[in-house]
Short mmCIF file of C-alpha atoms in Angstrom, two decimals:
data_model
loop_
_atom_site.label_atom_id
_atom_site.label_comp_id
_atom_site.label_asym_id
_atom_site.label_seq_id
_atom_site.Cartn_x
_atom_site.Cartn_y
_atom_site.Cartn_z
CA MET D 891 23.95 47.84 73.47
CA LYS D 892 22.85 50.78 76.19
CA LYS D 893 19.93 52.53 75.87
CA LEU D 894 19.29 55.79 76.70
CA SER D 895 16.91 57.77 78.39
CA PRO D 896 13.88 59.62 77.14
CA ASP D 897 15.71 62.88 77.34
CA PHE D 898 18.36 62.09 75.23
CA PHE D 899 15.37 61.80 72.71
CA ALA D 900 14.13 64.52 73.07
CA ARG D 901 16.75 66.51 72.94
CA LEU D 902 17.72 65.27 69.19
CA ALA D 903 16.21 68.08 66.37
CA LEU D 904 14.93 65.58 64.64
CA PRO D 905 14.13 66.32 60.63
CA VAL D 906 11.76 63.38 60.27
CA LEU D 907 9.14 63.15 62.84
CA ILE D 908 7.92 59.33 62.76
CA LEU D 909 4.25 58.95 64.34
CA ILE D 910 4.53 55.07 64.86
CA ALA D 911 1.69 53.45 66.82
CA SER D 912 2.76 50.46 69.77
CA GLY D 913 2.89 47.51 68.81
CA ALA D 914 4.96 45.14 66.89
CA VAL D 915 4.45 44.19 63.17
CA ALA D 916 3.26 40.49 63.16
CA SER D 917 6.07 38.60 60.68
CA GLY D 918 5.62 35.68 58.16
CA GLN D 919 4.09 36.33 54.44
CA GLY D 920 0.38 36.30 54.40
CA ALA D 921 -2.70 38.53 52.49
CA HIS D 922 -2.24 42.33 53.40
CA SER D 923 -5.23 44.50 54.63
CA ALA D 924 -6.50 47.58 52.64
CA PRO D 925 -3.75 50.61 52.57
CA SER D 926 -3.44 52.86 55.51
CA VAL D 927 -3.83 56.53 54.79
CA VAL D 928 -0.81 58.66 55.85
CA GLU D 929 -0.08 61.93 54.87
CA VAL D 930 3.70 63.29 54.82
CA ASN D 931 4.31 67.30 54.86
CA VAL D 932 7.28 68.58 54.27
CA SER D 933 8.66 72.21 55.61
CA ASP D 934 11.14 74.23 53.38
CA ALA D 935 14.31 74.86 56.32
CA PRO D 936 17.34 73.81 54.36
CA GLY D 937 19.46 70.98 56.80
CA PHE D 938 22.59 69.45 56.25
CA ARG D 939 23.92 68.97 52.95
CA VAL D 940 24.06 65.87 51.62
CA PRO D 941 27.31 65.55 49.65
CA ALA D 942 27.22 64.15 45.85
CA ASP D 943 29.64 61.56 46.78
CA PHE D 944 27.80 60.20 50.34
CA THR D 945 27.20 56.73 48.90
CA GLY D 946 30.42 54.43 49.33
CA ILE D 947 31.53 50.61 49.13
CA SER D 948 34.57 49.38 51.53
CA PHE D 949 37.00 46.39 50.88
CA GLU D 950 39.60 44.78 52.70
CA ALA D 951 43.30 45.94 51.44
CA ASP D 952 44.21 41.94 51.00
CA ALA D 953 41.39 42.46 48.71
CA ALA D 954 43.54 44.40 46.17
CA LEU D 955 46.30 41.47 45.51
CA PRO D 956 45.73 39.11 42.79
CA ASN D 957 44.04 35.98 42.74
CA HIS D 958 42.06 36.57 46.51
CA ARG D 959 39.04 34.77 46.80
CA GLY D 960 38.42 32.87 43.89
CA VAL D 961 39.36 36.07 41.86
CA LYS D 962 41.48 35.32 38.83
CA GLY D 963 43.99 38.63 38.57
CA TYR D 964 43.15 41.82 39.91
CA LEU D 965 39.73 42.59 41.07
CA PHE D 966 40.43 46.09 41.18
CA SER D 967 41.49 46.55 37.42
CA SER D 968 40.10 48.73 34.12
CA ALA D 969 39.58 45.12 33.06
CA ASN D 970 37.13 44.12 34.83
CA ARG D 971 34.02 45.49 32.89
CA GLN D 972 31.83 43.53 35.40
CA LEU D 973 33.13 45.10 38.45
CA ILE D 974 33.15 48.53 36.58
CA ARG D 975 29.44 48.55 35.38
CA LEU D 976 28.44 47.56 38.49
CA PHE D 977 29.68 50.59 40.17
CA VAL D 978 28.15 52.83 37.69
CA ASN D 979 25.03 51.42 38.29
CA SER D 980 24.85 51.40 42.01
CA GLY D 981 25.71 54.95 42.07
CA ILE D 982 28.92 54.22 44.14
CA ARG D 983 31.27 57.07 44.49
CA ILE D 984 33.77 56.32 46.93
CA LEU D 985 36.10 53.10 47.44
CA ARG D 986 37.64 52.56 50.33
CA VAL D 987 40.43 50.30 50.88
CA GLY D 988 41.18 48.88 53.94
CA GLY D 989 39.79 47.39 56.65
CA GLY D 990 41.66 44.55 59.23
CA THR D 991 43.98 43.16 56.86
CA VAL D 992 45.66 46.40 56.24
CA ASP D 993 47.53 45.76 59.60
CA ILE D 994 47.79 41.73 59.33
CA TYR D 995 48.71 42.04 55.47
CA PRO D 996 50.67 45.28 55.28
CA GLU D 997 52.18 44.02 52.31
CA ALA D 998 48.76 44.93 50.78
CA ALA D 999 48.90 48.39 51.01
CA HIS D 1000 52.64 48.59 49.61
CA ASP D 1001 52.14 46.56 46.55
CA ARG D 1002 53.03 49.20 43.56
CA ALA D 1003 51.55 46.97 40.81
CA ALA D 1004 48.13 46.67 43.29
CA ILE D 1005 48.00 50.13 43.45
CA ASP D 1006 48.29 50.49 40.34
CA SER D 1007 45.79 48.41 39.70
CA VAL D 1008 43.33 49.95 41.87
CA PHE D 1009 43.81 53.39 40.96
CA SER D 1010 43.43 52.18 36.96
CA PHE D 1011 40.20 50.90 38.22
CA ALA D 1012 39.13 54.24 40.05
CA ARG D 1013 39.88 56.23 36.83
CA ALA D 1014 37.57 53.51 34.38
CA ALA D 1015 34.40 53.68 37.24
CA GLY D 1016 34.55 57.55 37.40
CA ILE D 1017 34.79 57.30 41.65
CA LYS D 1018 37.76 58.46 44.33
CA VAL D 1019 39.45 56.13 47.09
CA ILE D 1020 40.37 56.51 50.72
CA TYR D 1021 43.59 54.10 50.90
CA SER D 1022 44.70 53.11 53.90
CA LEU D 1023 48.23 52.50 54.90
CA PRO D 1024 49.01 49.96 58.09
CA LEU D 1025 50.55 51.44 61.57
CA LEU D 1026 50.07 48.05 64.18
CA ASN D 1027 53.90 47.11 64.07
CA ALA D 1028 54.29 49.05 60.44
CA ASN D 1029 57.21 51.48 59.07
CA ASP D 1030 56.08 55.37 58.77
CA THR D 1031 59.08 55.19 56.11
CA ALA D 1032 56.99 52.58 54.35
CA ASP D 1033 54.33 54.07 54.61
CA ALA D 1034 55.53 57.94 53.58
CA LEU D 1035 57.02 55.91 50.22
CA THR D 1036 53.57 54.74 49.53
CA ALA D 1037 51.68 57.41 49.80
CA LYS D 1038 54.53 59.70 48.16
CA TYR D 1039 53.65 57.24 44.79
CA ILE D 1040 50.22 57.28 45.08
CA TRP D 1041 50.27 61.47 45.41
CA THR D 1042 52.56 61.94 42.69
CA HIS D 1043 50.39 59.21 39.84
CA TYR D 1044 46.99 59.17 41.25
CA ARG D 1045 46.11 61.81 43.60
CA ASP D 1046 43.01 63.20 41.17
CA TYR D 1047 41.45 59.74 42.11
CA LEU D 1048 42.21 59.95 46.11
CA VAL D 1049 39.99 61.09 48.72
CA CYS D 1050 42.87 60.80 51.30
CA PHE D 1051 44.38 58.73 53.06
CA SER D 1052 43.61 57.14 56.80
CA ILE D 1053 46.52 55.38 58.84
CA GLY D 1054 45.58 51.81 60.43
CA ASN D 1055 42.01 50.34 61.49
CA GLU D 1056 40.01 49.92 64.63
CA PRO D 1057 42.88 50.77 66.74
CA ASN D 1058 40.88 50.59 69.86
CA CYS D 1059 40.22 46.93 69.02
CA PRO D 1060 41.98 43.31 68.59
CA PRO D 1061 44.92 43.12 67.36
CA TYR D 1062 45.68 46.68 68.51
CA LYS D 1063 45.41 45.42 72.17
CA GLU D 1064 46.23 42.03 72.27
CA ALA D 1065 49.21 41.78 69.62
CA PRO D 1066 52.42 39.96 71.10
CA VAL D 1067 54.91 43.15 69.51
CA GLY D 1068 53.93 46.40 69.92
CA ALA D 1069 50.30 46.19 71.18
CA ILE D 1070 48.42 49.75 71.44
CA LYS D 1071 46.06 49.75 74.59
CA THR D 1072 45.68 53.15 75.21
CA TYR D 1073 44.22 56.28 73.54
CA ARG D 1074 47.62 57.93 74.37
CA GLN D 1075 49.90 54.88 72.88
CA TYR D 1076 48.06 55.57 69.84
CA ILE D 1077 47.52 59.08 68.87
CA ALA D 1078 51.39 59.07 69.45
CA ALA D 1079 51.79 56.62 66.90
CA TRP D 1080 49.57 58.11 64.55
CA LYS D 1081 51.14 61.06 65.14
CA THR D 1082 54.63 60.08 64.02
CA PHE D 1083 53.24 57.92 61.27
CA ALA D 1084 51.26 60.99 59.78
CA ALA D 1085 54.13 64.10 60.38
CA THR D 1086 56.33 61.08 58.57
CA ILE D 1087 54.04 60.63 55.35
CA LEU D 1088 53.66 64.44 55.26
CA LYS D 1089 57.46 65.63 54.92
CA ALA D 1090 57.42 63.37 52.33
CA VAL D 1091 53.68 64.55 50.92
CA PRO D 1092 53.12 68.02 52.17
CA GLY D 1093 49.87 68.21 50.73
CA ALA D 1094 48.17 64.65 52.08
CA ARG D 1095 45.18 64.67 54.35
CA PHE D 1096 43.44 62.02 56.51
CA ALA D 1097 40.92 60.52 57.64
CA GLY D 1098 40.40 59.29 61.06
CA PRO D 1099 40.54 56.71 63.62
CA ASP D 1100 38.27 54.32 61.79
CA SER D 1101 37.69 53.23 64.86
CA GLY D 1102 35.23 50.63 65.85
CA GLY D 1103 32.62 50.29 69.55
CA TRP D 1104 32.33 53.66 70.85
CA ASP D 1105 35.97 55.46 72.24
CA TRP D 1106 38.52 56.99 70.41
CA THR D 1107 36.21 58.97 68.15
CA GLU D 1108 36.21 62.18 70.00
CA GLU D 1109 39.41 62.36 71.67
CA PHE D 1110 40.60 61.93 67.79
CA ALA D 1111 37.98 64.75 66.94
CA ARG D 1112 39.57 67.11 69.94
CA ASP D 1113 43.20 66.32 69.51
CA GLU D 1114 43.39 66.95 65.66
CA LYS D 1115 40.96 70.15 65.80
CA GLY D 1116 42.83 73.02 63.74
CA SER D 1117 45.68 70.59 62.54
CA GLY D 1118 44.20 71.53 59.01
CA ARG D 1119 44.98 67.62 58.02
CA ILE D 1120 41.78 65.92 58.40
CA THR D 1121 39.09 65.69 55.74
CA MET D 1122 36.45 63.60 57.66
CA ILE D 1123 36.31 61.92 61.25
CA THR D 1124 35.53 58.03 60.58
CA HIS D 1125 34.05 55.29 62.49
CA HIS D 1126 32.51 51.67 62.04
CA GLN D 1127 29.54 50.69 63.50
CA TYR D 1128 27.31 47.35 62.43
CA PRO D 1129 23.59 48.53 63.97
CA GLY D 1130 22.27 44.73 64.11
CA GLY D 1131 25.70 43.86 66.13
CA ARG D 1132 26.79 40.27 65.92
CA PRO D 1133 23.64 38.36 64.92
CA VAL D 1134 23.10 35.75 68.05
CA VAL D 1135 20.82 36.12 70.84
CA HIS D 1136 21.91 33.95 73.59
CA ASN D 1137 24.56 32.49 71.53
CA VAL D 1138 22.19 31.20 69.02
CA PRO D 1139 22.23 32.81 65.79
CA LEU D 1140 19.06 34.75 64.94
CA THR D 1141 17.11 33.04 61.76
CA ALA D 1142 16.88 35.33 58.80
CA GLN D 1143 12.97 36.02 60.11
CA GLN D 1144 14.98 37.53 63.27
CA ALA D 1145 16.98 39.12 61.54
CA ILE D 1146 14.17 40.80 58.99
CA ASP D 1147 12.26 41.84 61.97
CA SER D 1148 14.68 43.87 63.97
CA MET D 1149 16.35 45.66 60.67
CA LEU D 1150 13.20 46.80 59.22
CA SER D 1151 12.01 47.43 63.20
CA PRO D 1152 11.39 51.04 64.27
CA LYS D 1153 12.72 50.00 67.50
CA TRP D 1154 16.71 50.76 65.62
CA LEU D 1155 15.25 54.09 64.90
CA THR D 1156 14.77 54.87 68.45
CA GLY D 1157 17.49 52.90 70.17
CA GLU D 1158 20.50 52.24 68.24
CA TYR D 1159 20.71 54.84 65.39
CA PRO D 1160 20.68 57.35 68.18
CA TYR D 1161 23.14 56.11 70.24
CA ILE D 1162 25.01 55.36 67.42
CA TYR D 1163 25.01 59.36 66.59
CA ALA D 1164 25.87 60.45 70.06
CA HIS D 1165 28.53 58.28 69.60
CA THR D 1166 29.87 60.08 66.31
CA GLY D 1167 28.24 62.69 64.63
CA GLU D 1168 27.26 64.74 67.51
CA LYS D 1169 30.21 64.23 69.34
CA VAL D 1170 32.41 65.05 66.42
CA ALA D 1171 30.65 68.49 65.24
CA PRO D 1172 32.11 70.51 68.31
CA TYR D 1173 35.52 70.35 67.24
CA GLY D 1174 34.38 71.30 63.38
CA PHE D 1175 34.69 67.77 61.96
CA SER D 1176 31.80 66.35 59.94
CA CYS D 1177 31.65 62.31 60.34
CA ARG D 1178 31.72 59.22 57.78
CA MET D 1179 31.14 55.61 58.45
CA THR D 1180 33.97 54.11 56.63
CA GLU D 1181 32.28 50.96 57.38
CA ALA D 1182 28.69 49.51 58.21
CA ASN D 1183 25.89 47.13 57.55
CA ASP D 1184 23.22 45.71 59.40
CA TYR D 1185 25.05 43.22 60.70
CA LEU D 1186 28.34 41.70 61.24
CA GLY D 1187 28.89 38.68 58.68
CA GLY D 1188 25.09 38.96 58.11
CA ILE D 1189 22.30 36.40 57.87
CA ALA D 1190 21.45 34.57 54.73
CA GLY D 1191 17.70 35.95 53.70
CA ALA D 1192 18.38 38.62 55.51
CA SER D 1193 21.51 40.83 54.75
CA ASN D 1194 21.16 39.65 51.31
CA ALA D 1195 17.36 40.35 50.78
CA MET D 1196 15.26 43.41 50.01
CA SER D 1197 14.86 43.69 53.91
CA SER D 1198 18.60 45.15 53.91
CA ALA D 1199 17.71 47.46 50.84
CA LEU D 1200 15.52 48.93 52.27
CA TRP D 1201 17.32 49.23 55.83
CA ALA D 1202 20.03 50.58 54.56
CA LEU D 1203 18.15 53.39 52.17
CA ASP D 1204 17.11 53.90 55.62
CA TYR D 1205 19.99 53.94 57.49
CA MET D 1206 21.81 56.45 54.56
CA HIS D 1207 18.79 59.05 54.60
CA TRP D 1208 18.31 58.63 58.82
CA GLN D 1209 21.98 59.53 59.10
CA ALA D 1210 22.38 62.09 56.50
CA ALA D 1211 20.11 64.12 57.88
CA ARG D 1212 21.94 64.71 61.22
CA GLY D 1213 24.91 65.24 58.77
CA LEU D 1214 26.72 62.31 58.14
CA ILE D 1215 28.55 62.83 55.49
CA GLY D 1216 29.27 59.40 53.93
CA ILE D 1217 28.41 55.53 54.40
CA ASN D 1218 30.83 52.95 52.69
CA PHE D 1219 29.30 49.52 53.30
CA HIS D 1220 32.24 46.90 54.08
CA ASN D 1221 32.24 44.24 51.29
CA ASN D 1222 34.23 41.44 53.37
CA GLN D 1223 35.26 38.66 50.44
CA TRP D 1224 32.26 37.10 50.14
CA LEU D 1225 30.08 37.43 53.05
CA LYS D 1226 26.19 37.95 53.06
CA THR D 1227 26.01 41.54 53.69
CA CYS D 1228 28.58 42.50 50.68
CA THR D 1229 27.05 44.59 48.04
CA ILE D 1230 28.83 43.32 45.18
CA TYR D 1231 29.17 39.27 45.81
CA GLN D 1232 30.80 36.69 43.26
CA GLY D 1233 28.60 34.11 41.90
CA PRO D 1234 29.09 30.41 41.50
CA SER D 1235 31.12 30.74 38.55
CA GLY D 1236 33.46 33.87 39.16
CA GLU D 1237 30.84 36.22 37.69
CA LEU D 1238 30.61 39.04 40.47
CA LEU D 1239 26.95 40.48 40.91
CA ALA D 1240 24.95 42.99 42.62
CA ASN D 1241 22.54 42.34 46.07
CA PRO D 1242 19.84 44.27 46.73
CA LYS D 1243 21.53 46.53 48.71
CA ALA D 1244 23.11 48.12 45.61
CA HIS D 1245 19.72 48.79 44.84
CA ALA D 1246 19.06 51.41 47.78
CA ILE D 1247 22.55 52.82 47.32
CA ARG D 1248 21.40 54.12 43.69
CA ALA D 1249 18.15 55.41 44.94
CA PHE D 1250 19.91 56.90 47.43
CA ASP D 1251 22.93 58.40 44.79
CA LEU D 1252 20.16 59.70 43.14
CA VAL D 1253 19.01 61.99 45.53
CA SER D 1254 22.06 63.35 46.68
CA GLY D 1255 24.11 66.65 46.31
CA GLY D 1256 20.96 69.02 47.84
CA ARG D 1257 20.08 69.44 51.73
CA THR D 1258 17.62 67.91 54.17
CA GLU D 1259 14.12 69.55 54.73
CA PRO D 1260 12.13 68.77 57.78
CA VAL D 1261 9.46 66.44 57.58
CA THR D 1262 6.28 65.16 59.54
CA ILE D 1263 4.26 62.48 59.41
CA SER D 1264 0.73 61.68 59.92
CA ASN D 1265 -0.04 58.11 60.56
CA PRO D 1266 -3.08 57.41 62.38
CA THR D 1267 -3.02 54.02 62.20
CA GLY D 1268 0.70 53.22 62.93
CA VAL D 1269 2.33 52.26 59.95
CA ASN D 1270 5.88 50.99 60.01
CA LEU D 1271 6.98 53.96 57.66
CA THR D 1272 9.86 56.42 57.14
CA ALA D 1273 9.83 59.21 55.22
CA TYR D 1274 12.52 61.97 54.31
CA ALA D 1275 13.16 64.84 52.30
CA ILE D 1276 16.27 66.71 49.88
CA LYS D 1277 15.90 69.33 48.03
CA GLY D 1278 18.51 69.51 45.33
CA ASN D 1279 18.98 72.51 42.61
CA ARG D 1280 16.30 71.67 40.33
CA TYR D 1281 14.08 68.90 42.69
CA LEU D 1282 12.74 68.07 45.92
CA TYR D 1283 13.35 64.27 45.90
CA ILE D 1284 10.86 62.65 48.97
CA THR D 1285 11.93 59.23 50.26
CA ILE D 1286 9.18 57.12 51.64
CA ILE D 1287 9.35 53.70 53.01
CA ASN D 1288 6.99 51.17 53.56
CA LYS D 1289 8.71 48.86 55.93
CA GLU D 1290 6.01 46.88 56.68
CA HIS D 1291 6.23 42.85 55.94
CA GLY D 1292 4.36 39.32 56.78
CA ALA D 1293 1.01 39.08 57.97
CA GLY D 1294 -1.19 41.58 58.33
CA ALA D 1295 1.84 44.25 56.60
CA ARG D 1296 -0.69 47.15 55.18
CA ASN D 1297 0.00 48.91 52.20
CA VAL D 1298 0.05 52.57 52.05
CA TYR D 1299 -1.89 55.73 50.21
CA ALA D 1300 0.28 58.32 51.14
CA THR D 1301 -0.66 61.92 50.81
CA ILE D 1302 2.37 64.63 50.11
CA SER D 1303 2.02 68.12 50.78
CA ALA D 1304 5.11 70.30 49.80
CA LYS D 1305 3.96 73.99 49.90
CA GLY D 1306 5.82 76.35 48.45
CA PHE D 1307 8.55 74.37 46.55
CA THR D 1308 6.58 73.41 43.79
CA GLY D 1309 2.99 73.56 41.32
CA GLY D 1310 4.64 71.44 38.59
CA LYS D 1311 4.26 67.69 37.72
CA ALA D 1312 5.38 65.24 39.86
CA SER D 1313 7.04 62.07 38.99
CA ALA D 1314 7.93 58.41 41.04
CA MET D 1315 10.32 56.01 41.01
CA PHE D 1316 9.58 52.73 43.22
CA LEU D 1317 11.87 50.12 44.71
CA THR D 1318 10.60 47.22 44.95
CA ALA D 1319 10.91 42.82 45.54
CA PRO D 1320 8.89 39.83 44.11
CA GLY D 1321 5.74 39.50 45.64
CA ASN D 1322 6.61 42.29 47.81
CA ASP D 1323 8.56 39.76 49.66
CA ALA D 1324 11.20 41.59 52.18
CA GLY D 1325 12.90 38.29 51.98
CA ALA D 1326 13.37 38.34 48.12
CA THR D 1327 16.82 37.83 46.95
CA SER D 1328 16.51 38.69 43.54
CA GLY D 1329 14.52 40.46 41.11
CA ILE D 1330 14.53 43.65 42.82
CA THR D 1331 14.18 46.53 40.67
CA LEU D 1332 14.67 50.48 41.37
CA GLY D 1333 12.01 51.99 38.72
CA GLY D 1334 11.76 48.74 37.11
CA ASP D 1335 14.99 48.14 36.30
CA SER D 1336 17.45 45.84 37.80
CA ILE D 1337 20.83 46.47 38.80
CA THR D 1338 23.65 43.92 36.40
CA ASN D 1339 26.96 43.47 35.57
CA ASN D 1340 26.98 43.95 31.73
CA ARG D 1341 24.48 46.84 30.91
CA PRO D 1342 23.72 50.09 31.87
CA TRP D 1343 20.51 50.29 34.87
CA LYS D 1344 17.97 52.02 32.75
CA GLY D 1345 15.42 53.02 35.89
CA GLN D 1346 12.89 54.68 34.67
CA TRP D 1347 10.49 57.89 36.63
CA THR D 1348 6.71 57.08 36.65
CA SER D 1349 4.24 60.13 36.40
CA LEU D 1350 2.18 61.27 38.99
CA GLY D 1351 0.47 63.75 37.45
CA THR D 1352 0.34 67.28 38.69
CA GLU D 1353 -0.49 68.49 42.11
CA ARG D 1354 -4.46 68.95 43.64
CA ASN D 1355 -4.89 71.29 46.04
CA GLY D 1356 -1.25 71.78 46.68
CA ARG D 1357 -1.14 67.53 47.65
CA TYR D 1358 0.18 64.78 45.20
CA ASN D 1359 -0.72 61.25 46.07
CA VAL D 1360 0.94 58.40 45.46
CA ASN D 1361 0.04 54.25 46.41
CA LEU D 1362 2.86 52.37 48.27
CA ALA D 1363 3.45 48.38 48.57
CA VAL D 1364 4.30 46.93 51.94
CA SER D 1365 7.81 46.06 51.95
CA SER D 1366 8.90 48.72 49.19
CA ALA D 1367 9.71 52.66 48.82
CA VAL D 1368 9.30 55.56 46.66
CA ILE D 1369 11.00 58.37 45.66
CA VAL D 1370 8.88 61.30 44.41
CA ARG D 1371 10.38 64.40 42.70
CA LEU D 1372 9.20 67.14 42.37
CA PRO D 1373 10.28 69.93 39.98
CA LEU D 1374 11.47 72.73 42.12
CA TYR D 1375 10.23 75.32 39.02
#
């Protein structure tokens, strides 16, 4: 991945200033040293609005078909109580149905029984759907008929339609018939399909281009500026890319070290932003990541571990602070990066990442506030703030892990916001182990498939001299909630 010059980072208006000393954090588990003291200061200068439906998950189109990949019957069904409970407990707000299989198996997108099942599930889970229609070697009339069916029966549960998937990547560029090799070929085809759909459904709205890599996102925003038919610009990106170095797969520890590394904050994330949110804003659009995860395919012991929860929580906040309007973590059955996975007996379970999604959902619906961190000992830590209607939420993430990892004693200053009693909710793993794959809790409770999540806020007491104090263990996170009145 291309690295950017220091001048680029200097011009980013960062709501979060992260002061991290140089030097890598040692890997491996070991004894933890004495707590390091940091000061987190929040200023009242509201930034981007964080939508209440920021959180999301993405599934391949063929996952909607019956008896697919070990699922008996329909995965998305109002009768699938386990999946409904996992969505509700995880705080998932938007389901995106699409991925590469929308073009490979177009029948999945047009199957009326599958559509009925998807939207009955959406109604039962209290969510909305971004529904993808095929483009590659597809039929625009068939797409229009499907869109009309969905609009007629389920418009209350529809966010918008999307046409095609990653048109700047294979199989589009390598298709034996109907290959789309250039952006001009793509946008011409897309506009034809959109026009046919709009003729059948005048009120339809779209997201696009759902591109991967780095191109076509800005071009699409430029060409659709002022069209009135685009609700958001959508993009796919996995910060870690393919989990290999010199054709050798990363180990779990290497993956953990990378996804929790400060380098992603100063390298990968700004580069992604520079090619997505920053590119489309001048055209009046906001961007949503309709596919994202730490690594493509994931790594056992990292992508399905506590490290992925800390990474996901940090990544959502980092992007939201720059105006991203949502992330749908991709659930390609059943990879290690999946938020929801299938257990050995066919049961549906939540990976640690689900706790991060719930943690972010708890603070959504407000505006970002600028945060500065005084961090003299260089703890691997980030902090973010979101101001809602009733509370100011400060999320602090201690990404220290392994031998020599340091607990944190954090002092929070939020003068001018509140003088009331503070409370906190902690995201923790057994033994404070970044590699833990089970036993993760948020507010003292785990996300399960058979009962409501019952996480609790813990009192931090009243402020002292305008400050609140909180202890934060290694490989953990905390949400501090301050009442505004």
